[in-house]
PDB file of C-alpha atoms in Angstrom:
ATOM      1  CA  UNK A1138     -12.846  10.665  14.871  1.00  0.00           C
ATOM      2  CA  UNK A1139      -9.451   9.551  12.830  1.00  0.00           C
ATOM      3  CA  UNK A1140     -10.730   8.987   9.164  1.00  0.00           C
ATOM      4  CA  UNK A1141      -7.391   7.876   8.072  1.00  0.00           C
ATOM      5  CA  UNK A1142      -7.396   4.413   6.678  1.00  0.00           C
ATOM      6  CA  UNK A1143      -4.811   2.063   8.730  1.00  0.00           C
ATOM      7  CA  UNK A1144      -1.733   1.275   6.735  1.00  0.00           C
ATOM      8  CA  UNK A1145      -1.880  -2.330   5.185  1.00  0.00           C
ATOM      9  CA  UNK A1146       0.413  -4.921   6.952  1.00  0.00           C
ATOM     10  CA  UNK A1147       3.361  -5.861   4.928  1.00  0.00           C
ATOM     11  CA  UNK A1148       4.952  -8.496   7.106  1.00  0.00           C
ATOM     12  CA  UNK A1149       4.315 -11.445   4.977  1.00  0.00           C
ATOM     13  CA  UNK A1150       6.407 -12.541   1.935  1.00  0.00           C
ATOM     14  CA  UNK A1151       5.653 -14.060  -1.448  1.00  0.00           C
ATOM     15  CA  UNK A1152       4.130 -17.456  -0.386  1.00  0.00           C
ATOM     16  CA  UNK A1153       1.053 -15.758   1.405  1.00  0.00           C
ATOM     17  CA  UNK A1154       1.517 -12.139   1.255  1.00  0.00           C
ATOM     18  CA  UNK A1155      -1.042  -9.338   2.180  1.00  0.00           C
ATOM     19  CA  UNK A1156      -4.000 -10.655   0.309  1.00  0.00           C
ATOM     20  CA  UNK A1157      -5.623  -6.773  -0.129  1.00  0.00           C
ATOM     21  CA  UNK A1158      -2.112  -5.694  -1.210  1.00  0.00           C
ATOM     22  CA  UNK A1159      -1.440  -8.384  -3.566  1.00  0.00           C
ATOM     23  CA  UNK A1160      -4.796  -8.502  -5.166  1.00  0.00           C
ATOM     24  CA  UNK A1161      -4.399  -4.462  -5.782  1.00  0.00           C
ATOM     25  CA  UNK A1162      -0.883  -5.143  -7.394  1.00  0.00           C
ATOM     26  CA  UNK A1163      -2.136  -8.041  -9.550  1.00  0.00           C
ATOM     27  CA  UNK A1164      -5.218  -6.593 -10.634  1.00  0.00           C
ATOM     28  CA  UNK A1165      -3.318  -3.124 -11.694  1.00  0.00           C
ATOM     29  CA  UNK A1166      -0.773  -5.236 -13.571  1.00  0.00           C
ATOM     30  CA  UNK A1167      -3.199  -7.531 -15.527  1.00  0.00           C
ATOM     31  CA  UNK A1168      -4.901  -4.037 -16.619  1.00  0.00           C
ATOM     32  CA  UNK A1169      -1.771  -2.514 -17.867  1.00  0.00           C
ATOM     33  CA  UNK A1170      -0.565  -5.752 -19.651  1.00  0.00           C
ATOM     34  CA  UNK A1171      -3.570  -5.853 -21.476  1.00  0.00           C
ATOM     35  CA  UNK A1172      -3.614  -2.118 -22.203  1.00  0.00           C
ATOM     36  CA  UNK A1173       0.367  -1.848 -23.151  1.00  0.00           C
ATOM     37  CA  UNK A1174       1.483  -5.527 -23.367  1.00  0.00           C
ATOM     38  CA  UNK A1175       4.217  -7.101 -21.461  1.00  0.00           C
ATOM     39  CA  UNK A1176       7.284  -5.118 -22.630  1.00  0.00           C
ATOM     40  CA  UNK A1177       5.880  -1.929 -22.483  1.00  0.00           C
ATOM     41  CA  UNK A1178       4.605  -2.363 -18.899  1.00  0.00           C
ATOM     42  CA  UNK A1179       6.985  -1.215 -16.108  1.00  0.00           C
ATOM     43  CA  UNK A1180       6.895  -2.083 -12.529  1.00  0.00           C
ATOM     44  CA  UNK A1181       6.819   1.733 -11.620  1.00  0.00           C
ATOM     45  CA  UNK A1182       3.565   2.077 -13.786  1.00  0.00           C
ATOM     46  CA  UNK A1183       1.952  -0.991 -12.051  1.00  0.00           C
ATOM     47  CA  UNK A1184       3.069   0.499  -8.714  1.00  0.00           C
ATOM     48  CA  UNK A1185       1.570   3.975  -9.356  1.00  0.00           C
ATOM     49  CA  UNK A1186      -1.643   2.357 -10.492  1.00  0.00           C
ATOM     50  CA  UNK A1187      -1.739  -0.006  -7.546  1.00  0.00           C
ATOM     51  CA  UNK A1188      -0.921   2.811  -5.062  1.00  0.00           C
ATOM     52  CA  UNK A1189       2.084   1.083  -3.733  1.00  0.00           C
ATOM     53  CA  UNK A1190       5.770   1.526  -3.593  1.00  0.00           C
ATOM     54  CA  UNK A1191       7.553  -0.072  -6.406  1.00  0.00           C
ATOM     55  CA  UNK A1192      10.081  -1.981  -3.733  1.00  0.00           C
ATOM     56  CA  UNK A1193       6.902  -3.602  -2.716  1.00  0.00           C
ATOM     57  CA  UNK A1194       6.360  -5.432  -5.799  1.00  0.00           C
ATOM     58  CA  UNK A1195       9.895  -6.475  -6.009  1.00  0.00           C
ATOM     59  CA  UNK A1196       9.504  -7.716  -2.476  1.00  0.00           C
ATOM     60  CA  UNK A1197       6.149  -9.888  -3.265  1.00  0.00           C
ATOM     61  CA  UNK A1198       6.980 -10.960  -6.775  1.00  0.00           C
ATOM     62  CA  UNK A1199      10.764 -10.606  -7.603  1.00  0.00           C
ATOM     63  CA  UNK A1200      10.560  -9.082 -11.060  1.00  0.00           C
ATOM     64  CA  UNK A1201       8.150  -8.101 -13.915  1.00  0.00           C
ATOM     65  CA  UNK A1202       8.468 -11.765 -14.935  1.00  0.00           C
ATOM     66  CA  UNK A1203       7.397 -12.940 -11.694  1.00  0.00           C
ATOM     67  CA  UNK A1204       4.539 -10.206 -11.479  1.00  0.00           C
ATOM     68  CA  UNK A1205       3.138 -11.544 -14.955  1.00  0.00           C
ATOM     69  CA  UNK A1206       3.567 -15.207 -13.967  1.00  0.00           C
ATOM     70  CA  UNK A1207       1.537 -14.228 -10.816  1.00  0.00           C
ATOM     71  CA  UNK A1208      -1.200 -12.583 -12.940  1.00  0.00           C
ATOM     72  CA  UNK A1209      -1.487 -15.452 -15.220  1.00  0.00           C
ATOM     73  CA  UNK A1210      -1.534 -17.818 -12.488  1.00  0.00           C
ATOM     74  CA  UNK A1211      -4.319 -16.073 -10.613  1.00  0.00           C
ATOM     75  CA  UNK A1212      -6.484 -16.417 -13.354  1.00  0.00           C
ATOM     76  CA  UNK A1213      -5.419 -20.048 -13.821  1.00  0.00           C
ATOM     77  CA  UNK A1214      -6.384 -20.820 -10.114  1.00  0.00           C
ATOM     78  CA  UNK A1215      -9.693 -18.854 -10.306  1.00  0.00           C
ATOM     79  CA  UNK A1216     -10.863 -20.979 -13.067  1.00  0.00           C
ATOM     80  CA  UNK A1217      -9.554 -24.058 -11.341  1.00  0.00           C
ATOM     81  CA  UNK A1218     -10.996 -23.600  -7.871  1.00  0.00           C
ATOM     82  CA  UNK A1219     -10.766 -26.714  -5.626  1.00  0.00           C
ATOM     83  CA  UNK A1220     -14.465 -26.127  -4.595  1.00  0.00           C
ATOM     84  CA  UNK A1221     -15.587 -25.556  -7.992  1.00  0.00           C
ATOM     85  CA  UNK A1222     -13.594 -28.365  -9.989  1.00  0.00           C
ATOM     86  CA  UNK A1223     -12.122 -30.807  -7.563  1.00  0.00           C
ATOM     87  CA  UNK A1224     -15.160 -30.731  -5.320  1.00  0.00           C
ATOM     88  CA  UNK A1225     -18.464 -32.363  -6.149  1.00  0.00           C
ATOM     89  CA  UNK A1226     -19.407 -35.532  -8.092  1.00  0.00           C
ATOM     90  CA  UNK A1227     -15.920 -37.594  -8.814  1.00  0.00           C
ATOM     91  CA  UNK A1228     -17.925 -39.229 -11.795  1.00  0.00           C
ATOM     92  CA  UNK A1229     -18.220 -35.795 -13.342  1.00  0.00           C
ATOM     93  CA  UNK A1230     -14.588 -34.463 -12.488  1.00  0.00           C
ATOM     94  CA  UNK A1231     -13.567 -35.008 -16.100  1.00  0.00           C
ATOM     95  CA  UNK A1232     -16.154 -32.843 -17.522  1.00  0.00           C
ATOM     96  CA  UNK A1233     -15.579 -29.978 -14.962  1.00  0.00           C
ATOM     97  CA  UNK A1234     -11.534 -29.968 -15.793  1.00  0.00           C
ATOM     98  CA  UNK A1235     -12.386 -29.283 -19.488  1.00  0.00           C
ATOM     99  CA  UNK A1236     -15.190 -26.933 -18.944  1.00  0.00           C
ATOM    100  CA  UNK A1237     -12.746 -25.018 -16.678  1.00  0.00           C
ATOM    101  CA  UNK A1238     -10.184 -24.980 -19.434  1.00  0.00           C
ATOM    102  CA  UNK A1239     -12.171 -24.073 -22.230  1.00  0.00           C
ATOM    103  CA  UNK A1240     -13.975 -21.536 -20.117  1.00  0.00           C
ATOM    104  CA  UNK A1241     -10.639 -19.998 -19.283  1.00  0.00           C
ATOM    105  CA  UNK A1242      -9.403 -19.431 -22.807  1.00  0.00           C
ATOM    106  CA  UNK A1243     -12.666 -18.386 -24.065  1.00  0.00           C
ATOM    107  CA  UNK A1244     -12.209 -15.512 -21.983  1.00  0.00           C
ATOM    108  CA  UNK A1245     -10.702 -12.438 -24.287  1.00  0.00           C
ATOM    109  CA  UNK A1246      -8.678 -10.707 -21.843  1.00  0.00           C
ATOM    110  CA  UNK A1247      -6.852 -14.214 -20.958  1.00  0.00           C
ATOM    111  CA  UNK A1248      -6.427 -14.892 -24.715  1.00  0.00           C
ATOM    112  CA  UNK A1249      -4.732 -11.611 -24.997  1.00  0.00           C
ATOM    113  CA  UNK A1250      -2.488 -12.309 -22.164  1.00  0.00           C
ATOM    114  CA  UNK A1251      -1.420 -15.750 -23.631  1.00  0.00           C
ATOM    115  CA  UNK A1252      -0.090 -13.930 -26.674  1.00  0.00           C
ATOM    116  CA  UNK A1253       2.355 -11.816 -25.190  1.00  0.00           C
ATOM    117  CA  UNK A1254       5.485 -14.203 -25.794  1.00  0.00           C
ATOM    118  CA  UNK A1255       7.372 -16.892 -23.948  1.00  0.00           C
ATOM    119  CA  UNK A1256       6.577 -15.265 -20.604  1.00  0.00           C
ATOM    120  CA  UNK A1257       2.926 -16.673 -20.960  1.00  0.00           C
ATOM    121  CA  UNK A1258       3.664 -20.065 -22.093  1.00  0.00           C
ATOM    122  CA  UNK A1259       6.386 -20.481 -19.155  1.00  0.00           C
ATOM    123  CA  UNK A1260       3.722 -19.114 -16.443  1.00  0.00           C
ATOM    124  CA  UNK A1261       1.182 -21.733 -17.994  1.00  0.00           C
ATOM    125  CA  UNK A1262       3.699 -24.582 -17.887  1.00  0.00           C
ATOM    126  CA  UNK A1263       4.675 -23.630 -14.347  1.00  0.00           C
ATOM    127  CA  UNK A1264       1.034 -23.541 -13.139  1.00  0.00           C
ATOM    128  CA  UNK A1265       0.477 -26.904 -14.641  1.00  0.00           C
ATOM    129  CA  UNK A1266       3.284 -28.508 -13.010  1.00  0.00           C
ATOM    130  CA  UNK A1267       3.736 -26.714  -9.865  1.00  0.00           C
ATOM    131  CA  UNK A1268       0.079 -25.895  -9.004  1.00  0.00           C
ATOM    132  CA  UNK A1269      -2.603 -28.142 -10.755  1.00  0.00           C
ATOM    133  CA  UNK A1270      -0.460 -31.430 -10.559  1.00  0.00           C
ATOM    134  CA  UNK A1271       0.517 -31.169  -6.965  1.00  0.00           C
ATOM    135  CA  UNK A1272      -3.293 -30.451  -6.282  1.00  0.00           C
ATOM    136  CA  UNK A1273      -4.468 -33.470  -8.246  1.00  0.00           C
ATOM    137  CA  UNK A1274      -2.018 -35.520  -6.530  1.00  0.00           C
ATOM    138  CA  UNK A1275      -3.362 -34.379  -2.983  1.00  0.00           C
ATOM    139  CA  UNK A1276      -6.854 -34.717  -4.144  1.00  0.00           C
ATOM    140  CA  UNK A1277      -6.650 -38.178  -5.734  1.00  0.00           C
ATOM    141  CA  UNK A1278      -4.236 -39.830  -2.804  1.00  0.00           C
ATOM    142  CA  UNK A1279      -3.009 -43.266  -2.799  1.00  0.00           C
ATOM    143  CA  UNK A1280       0.137 -45.154  -4.190  1.00  0.00           C
ATOM    144  CA  UNK A1281      -0.730 -44.251  -7.950  1.00  0.00           C
ATOM    145  CA  UNK A1282      -1.834 -40.566  -7.432  1.00  0.00           C
ATOM    146  CA  UNK A1283       1.256 -39.077  -9.124  1.00  0.00           C
ATOM    147  CA  UNK A1284       0.842 -41.502 -12.331  1.00  0.00           C
ATOM    148  CA  UNK A1285      -2.937 -40.617 -12.429  1.00  0.00           C
ATOM    149  CA  UNK A1286      -2.554 -36.731 -12.105  1.00  0.00           C
ATOM    150  CA  UNK A1287       0.452 -36.715 -14.456  1.00  0.00           C
ATOM    151  CA  UNK A1288      -1.936 -38.449 -17.060  1.00  0.00           C
ATOM    152  CA  UNK A1289      -4.408 -35.930 -16.197  1.00  0.00           C
ATOM    153  CA  UNK A1290      -2.347 -32.969 -16.696  1.00  0.00           C
ATOM    154  CA  UNK A1291      -0.579 -34.283 -19.626  1.00  0.00           C
ATOM    155  CA  UNK A1292      -4.129 -34.554 -21.920  1.00  0.00           C
ATOM    156  CA  UNK A1293      -4.877 -30.851 -20.445  1.00  0.00           C
ATOM    157  CA  UNK A1294      -1.634 -29.660 -21.512  1.00  0.00           C
ATOM    158  CA  UNK A1295      -2.046 -31.301 -24.850  1.00  0.00           C
ATOM    159  CA  UNK A1296      -5.383 -29.572 -25.227  1.00  0.00           C
ATOM    160  CA  UNK A1297      -4.026 -26.010 -24.092  1.00  0.00           C
ATOM    161  CA  UNK A1298      -1.124 -26.558 -26.717  1.00  0.00           C
ATOM    162  CA  UNK A1299      -3.126 -27.921 -29.787  1.00  0.00           C
ATOM    163  CA  UNK A1300      -6.231 -25.787 -29.237  1.00  0.00           C
ATOM    164  CA  UNK A1301      -4.879 -22.377 -27.960  1.00  0.00           C
ATOM    165  CA  UNK A1302      -0.908 -21.790 -27.626  1.00  0.00           C
ATOM    166  CA  UNK A1303       0.093 -23.209 -30.910  1.00  0.00           C
ATOM    167  CA  UNK A1304      -3.506 -24.170 -32.332  1.00  0.00           C
ATOM    168  CA  UNK A1305      -3.939 -26.992 -34.863  1.00  0.00           C
ATOM    169  CA  UNK A1306      -6.765 -26.604 -37.254  1.00  0.00           C
ATOM    170  CA  UNK A1307      -8.840 -29.476 -36.165  1.00  0.00           C
ATOM    171  CA  UNK A1308      -8.643 -29.382 -32.448  1.00  0.00           C
ATOM    172  CA  UNK A1309      -9.009 -25.196 -32.612  1.00  0.00           C
ATOM    173  CA  UNK A1310     -12.234 -25.764 -34.717  1.00  0.00           C
ATOM    174  CA  UNK A1311     -14.016 -27.853 -31.941  1.00  0.00           C
ATOM    175  CA  UNK A1312     -16.568 -26.099 -29.806  1.00  0.00           C
ATOM    176  CA  UNK A1313     -16.226 -26.517 -25.875  1.00  0.00           C
ATOM    177  CA  UNK A1314     -18.941 -29.130 -26.116  1.00  0.00           C
ATOM    178  CA  UNK A1315     -17.377 -30.838 -28.686  1.00  0.00           C
ATOM    179  CA  UNK A1316     -14.054 -30.876 -27.026  1.00  0.00           C
ATOM    180  CA  UNK A1317     -15.490 -32.039 -23.792  1.00  0.00           C
ATOM    181  CA  UNK A1318     -17.180 -34.954 -25.900  1.00  0.00           C
ATOM    182  CA  UNK A1319     -13.884 -36.164 -27.190  1.00  0.00           C
ATOM    183  CA  UNK A1320     -11.610 -35.990 -24.269  1.00  0.00           C
ATOM    184  CA  UNK A1321     -13.818 -36.743 -21.166  1.00  0.00           C
ATOM    185  CA  UNK A1322     -13.214 -40.589 -21.791  1.00  0.00           C
ATOM    186  CA  UNK A1323      -9.545 -39.943 -22.030  1.00  0.00           C
ATOM    187  CA  UNK A1324      -9.601 -37.954 -18.964  1.00  0.00           C
ATOM    188  CA  UNK A1325     -11.780 -40.733 -17.126  1.00  0.00           C
ATOM    189  CA  UNK A1326      -9.352 -43.292 -18.003  1.00  0.00           C
ATOM    190  CA  UNK A1327      -6.602 -41.323 -16.696  1.00  0.00           C
ATOM    191  CA  UNK A1328      -8.364 -40.474 -13.445  1.00  0.00           C
ATOM    192  CA  UNK A1329      -9.237 -44.432 -12.817  1.00  0.00           C
ATOM    193  CA  UNK A1330      -7.112 -46.134 -10.336  1.00  0.00           C
ATOM    194  CA  UNK A1331      -4.491 -48.487 -11.516  1.00  0.00           C
ATOM    195  CA  UNK A1332      -4.763 -52.135 -10.879  1.00  0.00           C
ATOM    196  CA  UNK A1333      -1.942 -53.685  -9.086  1.00  0.00           C
ATOM    197  CA  UNK A1334       0.311 -55.669 -11.107  1.00  0.00           C
ATOM    198  CA  UNK A1335       3.309 -58.057 -10.598  1.00  0.00           C
ATOM    199  CA  UNK A1336       5.873 -54.936 -11.625  1.00  0.00           C
ATOM    200  CA  UNK A1337       4.282 -52.708  -9.098  1.00  0.00           C
ATOM    201  CA  UNK A1338       3.922 -54.886  -6.603  1.00  0.00           C
ATOM    202  CA  UNK A1339       7.680 -56.077  -6.729  1.00  0.00           C
ATOM    203  CA  UNK A1340       8.579 -52.272  -6.994  1.00  0.00           C
ATOM    204  CA  UNK A1341       6.710 -51.780  -3.810  1.00  0.00           C
ATOM    205  CA  UNK A1342       8.498 -54.469  -1.935  1.00  0.00           C
ATOM    206  CA  UNK A1343      11.866 -53.198  -3.081  1.00  0.00           C
ATOM    207  CA  UNK A1344      10.759 -49.602  -1.785  1.00  0.00           C
ATOM    208  CA  UNK A1345      11.162 -47.990  -5.153  1.00  0.00           C
ATOM    209  CA  UNK A1346       8.325 -45.973  -6.870  1.00  0.00           C
ATOM    210  CA  UNK A1347       6.493 -47.540  -9.771  1.00  0.00           C
ATOM    211  CA  UNK A1348       6.243 -44.142 -11.543  1.00  0.00           C
ATOM    212  CA  UNK A1349       9.435 -41.693 -11.855  1.00  0.00           C
ATOM    213  CA  UNK A1350       9.176 -38.727  -9.346  1.00  0.00           C
ATOM    214  CA  UNK A1351       6.567 -39.980  -6.934  1.00  0.00           C
ATOM    215  CA  UNK A1352       7.071 -41.271  -3.493  1.00  0.00           C
ATOM    216  CA  UNK A1353       7.651 -44.823  -2.701  1.00  0.00           C
ATOM    217  CA  UNK A1354       4.330 -46.844  -2.037  1.00  0.00           C
ATOM    218  CA  UNK A1355       3.920 -48.478   1.354  1.00  0.00           C
ATOM    219  CA  UNK A1356       2.443 -51.575   1.854  1.00  0.00           C
ATOM    220  CA  UNK A1357      -0.792 -51.160   4.077  1.00  0.00           C
TER     221      UNK A1357
END
């Protein structure tokens, strides 16, 4: 009997990657970033703990900065899973969004990671813009999905900034339940479909989007 474990396939690049290999690298990197901090963590050390060649980290993540971004975004994505947050009753989506954000930042390890310089803030900005915004647009659908999703991400980004990244005394002193009570009405309003107006109707006829950066609405 051959007891040797088969070598992991390494044929896929960064967009999908080899899940077991990527997960082992991200897990090892997270532990080292927490233990040593961003600046004192080396790719060689991460590779040693993950049991992979350092070149494989460069292949999948590009650089230490890219690896750190994946560590941060992996935890963000775990907290804001489609099934748990975007799934379920649309009426309680604002509550689930706030709970996901506050729950993520109540994690001591994540708090420690967010304090590791500009790299952390940049990773969070990238996640909000490239991941959460895009997923919300797809989830909401319709002519005003980009505007609604942008409003939601703006509220959540403000919560993250004023409560966690650069805390103001009043927002930082709120409990998660108090935060939910204050912000859920704003999120509910942001998620509500926009009524058609003369301006948006005219923009649609001209073929230009009523909200910058979105796709032009089409008359059904």
